[in-house]
Short mmCIF file of C-alpha atoms in Angstrom, two decimals:
data_model
loop_
_atom_site.label_atom_id
_atom_site.label_comp_id
_atom_site.label_asym_id
_atom_site.label_seq_id
_atom_site.Cartn_x
_atom_site.Cartn_y
_atom_site.Cartn_z
CA MET K 1 53.83 -28.56 191.37
CA ILE K 2 51.00 -29.19 193.79
CA LEU K 3 52.08 -26.30 195.94
CA THR K 4 52.06 -23.85 193.03
CA THR K 5 48.51 -24.85 192.07
CA THR K 6 47.36 -24.65 195.61
CA VAL K 7 48.88 -21.27 196.20
CA GLN K 8 47.21 -19.97 192.97
CA ILE K 9 43.82 -21.31 194.19
CA ALA K 10 44.39 -19.77 197.66
CA LEU K 11 45.34 -16.43 195.97
CA GLY K 12 41.95 -16.46 194.10
CA MET K 13 40.14 -17.26 197.38
CA MET K 14 41.84 -14.49 199.26
CA THR K 15 41.14 -12.00 196.40
CA LEU K 16 37.47 -12.93 196.61
CA ALA K 17 37.52 -12.48 200.41
CA LEU K 18 39.12 -8.98 200.02
CA LEU K 19 36.42 -8.14 197.45
CA LEU K 20 33.71 -9.14 199.88
CA ASN K 21 35.26 -7.05 202.62
CA LEU K 22 35.41 -4.12 200.17
CA TRP K 23 31.71 -4.57 199.46
CA ARG K 24 30.93 -4.40 203.18
CA LEU K 25 33.23 -1.32 203.50
CA MET K 26 31.27 0.52 200.78
CA ARG K 27 27.85 -0.61 201.91
CA GLY K 28 28.08 -0.78 205.69
CA PRO K 29 25.10 0.95 207.18
CA ASP K 30 27.04 2.34 210.13
CA THR K 31 30.52 3.69 210.66
CA SER K 32 31.27 0.80 213.01
CA ASP K 33 30.70 -1.71 210.17
CA ARG K 34 33.11 0.24 207.95
CA ILE K 35 35.79 0.13 210.72
CA LEU K 36 35.18 -3.60 211.11
CA ALA K 37 35.47 -4.05 207.31
CA LEU K 38 38.77 -2.16 207.39
CA ASP K 39 40.03 -4.36 210.25
CA THR K 40 39.13 -7.57 208.37
CA LEU K 41 40.68 -6.11 205.19
CA TYR K 42 44.08 -5.54 206.82
CA ILE K 43 44.08 -9.08 208.39
CA ASN K 44 43.26 -10.60 205.02
CA THR K 45 46.03 -8.57 203.43
CA ILE K 46 48.50 -10.02 205.90
CA ALA K 47 47.43 -13.52 204.75
CA LEU K 48 47.74 -12.42 201.15
CA MET K 49 51.27 -11.08 201.75
CA VAL K 50 52.32 -14.37 203.40
CA LEU K 51 50.92 -16.27 200.40
CA ILE K 52 52.73 -14.08 197.95
CA GLY K 53 55.88 -14.67 199.96
CA ILE K 54 55.47 -18.45 199.49
CA TYR K 55 54.60 -18.01 195.84
CA PHE K 56 57.64 -15.96 194.94
CA ASP K 57 59.94 -17.79 197.43
CA ARG K 58 61.03 -14.62 199.16
CA GLN K 59 61.22 -13.95 202.89
CA ALA K 60 61.14 -10.17 202.54
CA TYR K 61 57.33 -10.35 202.45
CA PHE K 62 57.34 -11.15 206.15
CA GLU K 63 58.50 -7.68 206.94
CA ILE K 64 55.51 -6.33 205.05
CA ALA K 65 53.19 -8.63 206.96
CA LEU K 66 54.69 -7.57 210.31
CA ILE K 67 54.42 -3.90 209.55
CA LEU K 68 50.84 -4.43 208.35
CA ALA K 69 49.93 -6.19 211.54
CA MET K 70 51.27 -3.35 213.72
CA MET K 71 49.97 -0.47 211.62
CA GLY K 72 46.56 -2.07 211.15
CA PHE K 73 46.08 -2.55 214.88
CA VAL K 74 47.05 1.08 215.64
CA GLY K 75 44.64 2.29 212.89
CA THR K 76 41.68 0.26 214.21
CA ALA K 77 42.41 1.39 217.76
CA ALA K 78 42.68 5.07 216.72
CA LEU K 79 39.36 4.82 214.74
CA CYS K 80 37.55 3.15 217.63
CA LYS K 81 38.88 5.75 220.12
CA TYR K 82 37.77 8.54 217.89
CA GLN K 83 34.25 7.05 217.69
CA LEU K 84 34.14 6.42 221.43
CA ARG K 85 35.48 9.86 222.61
CA GLY K 86 35.45 12.23 219.65
CA ASP K 87 39.19 12.54 219.98
CA ILE K 88 42.12 10.27 219.55
CA ILE K 89 44.73 11.63 222.04
CA GLU K 90 43.11 13.59 224.84
CA MET L 1 56.84 -34.29 198.90
CA ILE L 2 55.05 -34.97 202.26
CA ILE L 3 56.09 -31.49 203.43
CA GLU L 4 54.66 -29.97 200.15
CA LEU L 5 51.36 -31.74 200.71
CA LEU L 6 51.25 -30.50 204.34
CA VAL L 7 51.99 -26.97 203.32
CA SER L 8 49.25 -27.12 200.59
CA ALA L 9 46.77 -28.46 203.13
CA PHE L 10 47.55 -25.65 205.73
CA ILE L 11 47.32 -23.06 202.92
CA LEU L 12 43.91 -24.38 201.80
CA ILE L 13 42.63 -24.55 205.36
CA GLY L 14 43.73 -21.00 205.99
CA ALA L 15 42.31 -19.62 202.79
CA THR L 16 38.98 -21.41 203.44
CA PHE L 17 38.71 -19.95 206.92
CA ALA L 18 39.50 -16.41 205.76
CA LEU L 19 36.87 -16.70 202.96
CA ILE L 20 34.25 -17.98 205.34
CA GLY L 21 34.98 -15.15 207.68
CA SER L 22 34.58 -12.61 204.91
CA ILE L 23 31.34 -14.18 203.78
CA GLY L 24 30.12 -13.98 207.38
CA LEU L 25 31.07 -10.26 207.38
CA LEU L 26 28.98 -9.76 204.31
CA ARG L 27 25.95 -11.82 205.16
CA LEU L 28 25.17 -11.63 208.82
CA PRO L 29 22.30 -9.35 209.90
CA ASP L 30 23.74 -6.79 212.31
CA PHE L 31 26.98 -5.40 213.59
CA TYR L 32 27.38 -7.56 216.66
CA THR L 33 26.81 -10.83 214.76
CA ARG L 34 29.02 -9.52 211.92
CA LEU L 35 31.90 -9.11 214.34
CA HIS L 36 31.72 -12.70 215.15
CA GLY L 37 32.64 -13.90 211.62
CA PRO L 38 35.95 -12.11 210.91
CA THR L 39 37.39 -12.10 214.46
CA LYS L 40 37.29 -15.86 214.82
CA ALA L 41 37.65 -17.09 211.34
CA THR L 42 40.34 -14.71 210.12
CA THR L 43 42.42 -15.42 213.10
CA LEU L 44 42.23 -19.13 212.37
CA GLY L 45 42.89 -18.37 208.58
CA ILE L 46 45.93 -16.36 209.36
CA SER L 47 47.23 -19.00 211.70
CA GLY L 48 46.84 -21.70 208.99
CA MET L 49 48.69 -19.48 206.48
CA LEU L 50 51.49 -18.68 208.83
CA ILE L 51 51.97 -22.36 209.97
CA ALA L 52 52.20 -23.28 206.29
CA SER L 53 54.75 -20.58 205.48
CA GLY L 54 56.75 -21.53 208.51
CA LEU L 55 56.93 -25.14 207.34
CA TYR L 56 57.75 -24.08 203.85
CA PHE L 57 60.62 -21.66 204.75
CA SER L 58 62.04 -24.14 207.31
CA THR L 59 62.47 -27.01 204.87
CA GLY L 60 63.77 -27.80 201.41
CA SER L 61 66.45 -25.53 200.01
CA HIS L 62 66.08 -23.00 202.89
CA ASP L 63 68.95 -23.14 205.22
CA ALA L 64 67.52 -22.23 208.69
CA THR L 65 64.37 -22.63 210.66
CA SER L 66 62.15 -19.62 210.00
CA LEU L 67 60.71 -17.98 213.16
CA HIS L 68 59.34 -14.75 211.74
CA GLU L 69 55.82 -16.33 211.58
CA ILE L 70 55.67 -16.84 215.29
CA LEU L 71 56.24 -13.08 215.74
CA VAL L 72 53.42 -12.15 213.43
CA LEU L 73 51.17 -14.84 214.95
CA LEU L 74 51.82 -13.78 218.52
CA PHE L 75 51.21 -10.17 217.69
CA LEU L 76 47.90 -10.91 215.92
CA PHE L 77 46.70 -13.21 218.73
CA ILE L 78 47.39 -10.51 221.20
CA THR L 79 45.78 -7.60 219.21
CA ALA L 80 42.79 -9.34 217.68
CA PRO L 81 40.70 -9.53 220.98
CA VAL L 82 41.78 -6.01 221.93
CA SER L 83 40.52 -4.53 218.75
CA ALA L 84 37.32 -6.57 218.81
CA HIS L 85 36.71 -5.26 222.30
CA LEU L 86 37.26 -1.71 221.22
CA LEU L 87 34.99 -2.11 218.23
CA VAL L 88 32.12 -3.44 220.44
CA LYS L 89 32.68 -0.68 223.00
CA ALA L 90 32.47 2.04 220.29
CA ALA L 91 29.42 0.36 218.71
CA LEU L 92 27.56 0.13 222.10
CA HIS L 93 28.42 3.73 222.89
CA ARG L 94 26.90 4.82 219.43
CA ARG L 95 23.92 2.49 219.95
CA VAL L 96 24.41 0.78 216.68
CA TYR L 97 21.39 -1.30 215.43
CA SER L 98 21.10 -4.66 217.00
CA VAL L 99 18.95 -7.75 216.29
CA ALA L 100 18.95 -8.87 219.92
CA LYS L 101 17.55 -6.78 222.77
CA ARG L 102 20.05 -4.29 224.19
CA PRO L 103 21.29 -4.91 227.77
CA GLN L 104 19.41 -2.56 230.07
CA VAL L 105 21.46 0.41 231.35
CA LEU L 106 20.42 1.20 234.86
CA ALA L 107 21.06 4.30 237.02
CA ARG L 108 23.08 3.86 240.19
CA GLY L 109 20.13 3.38 242.54
CA GLN L 110 18.40 1.05 240.22
CA ARG L 111 21.57 -1.02 239.83
CA ALA L 112 21.74 -1.43 243.66
CA GLN L 113 18.13 -2.46 243.82
CA ALA L 114 18.71 -5.03 240.90
CA ALA L 115 21.65 -6.46 242.74
CA VAL L 116 19.65 -6.89 245.96
CA LYS L 117 16.75 -8.47 244.01
CA GLU L 118 19.23 -10.93 242.29
CA ARG L 119 20.74 -11.89 245.59
CA GLU L 120 17.27 -12.61 247.07
CA HIS L 121 16.38 -14.63 244.01
CA ARG L 122 19.52 -16.70 244.42
#
């Protein structure tokens, strides 16, 4: 009972956090800001997936969280590398 | 009941940290300060969430201890500093606007002179 309410509140808070990240992603004065916003976005999405897993009582959402963690890091690293060198794989 | 309260507390702590990190990302003045918010706060937020879900899936009607969370947590704790470092490196390379004064980049001879001066100063 308490848990359901808490998870719902937390889902609202995470959605707000994602919206704030999206705002920075659209506004960000520099490309670096946009990459940082994307990085934060994927980390917050992992938290959201874990929350949804608790809410629906399914463990399958962990797989999503794990894949997101790996792919997000690869994406951030590739974007930074591109900014730094003008190429991803030299 | 106690477990449920504990799980709720961890969830709330995690969500609060994540929200604070995102507010920091939106509100702080330049890129280097903006980096500070999410990299610390979201890592804490994620760890709160994952501890909560580990507790939740290890107790109650669930049969076994759940260890997936530690995997995600470990991976995030290893990769978060690496990606932050890469971001700053790229930003310094592109000379992104900064509120503070930029660290001076010296040529090779100047760097040697500066080192000598610093040693004398010490």
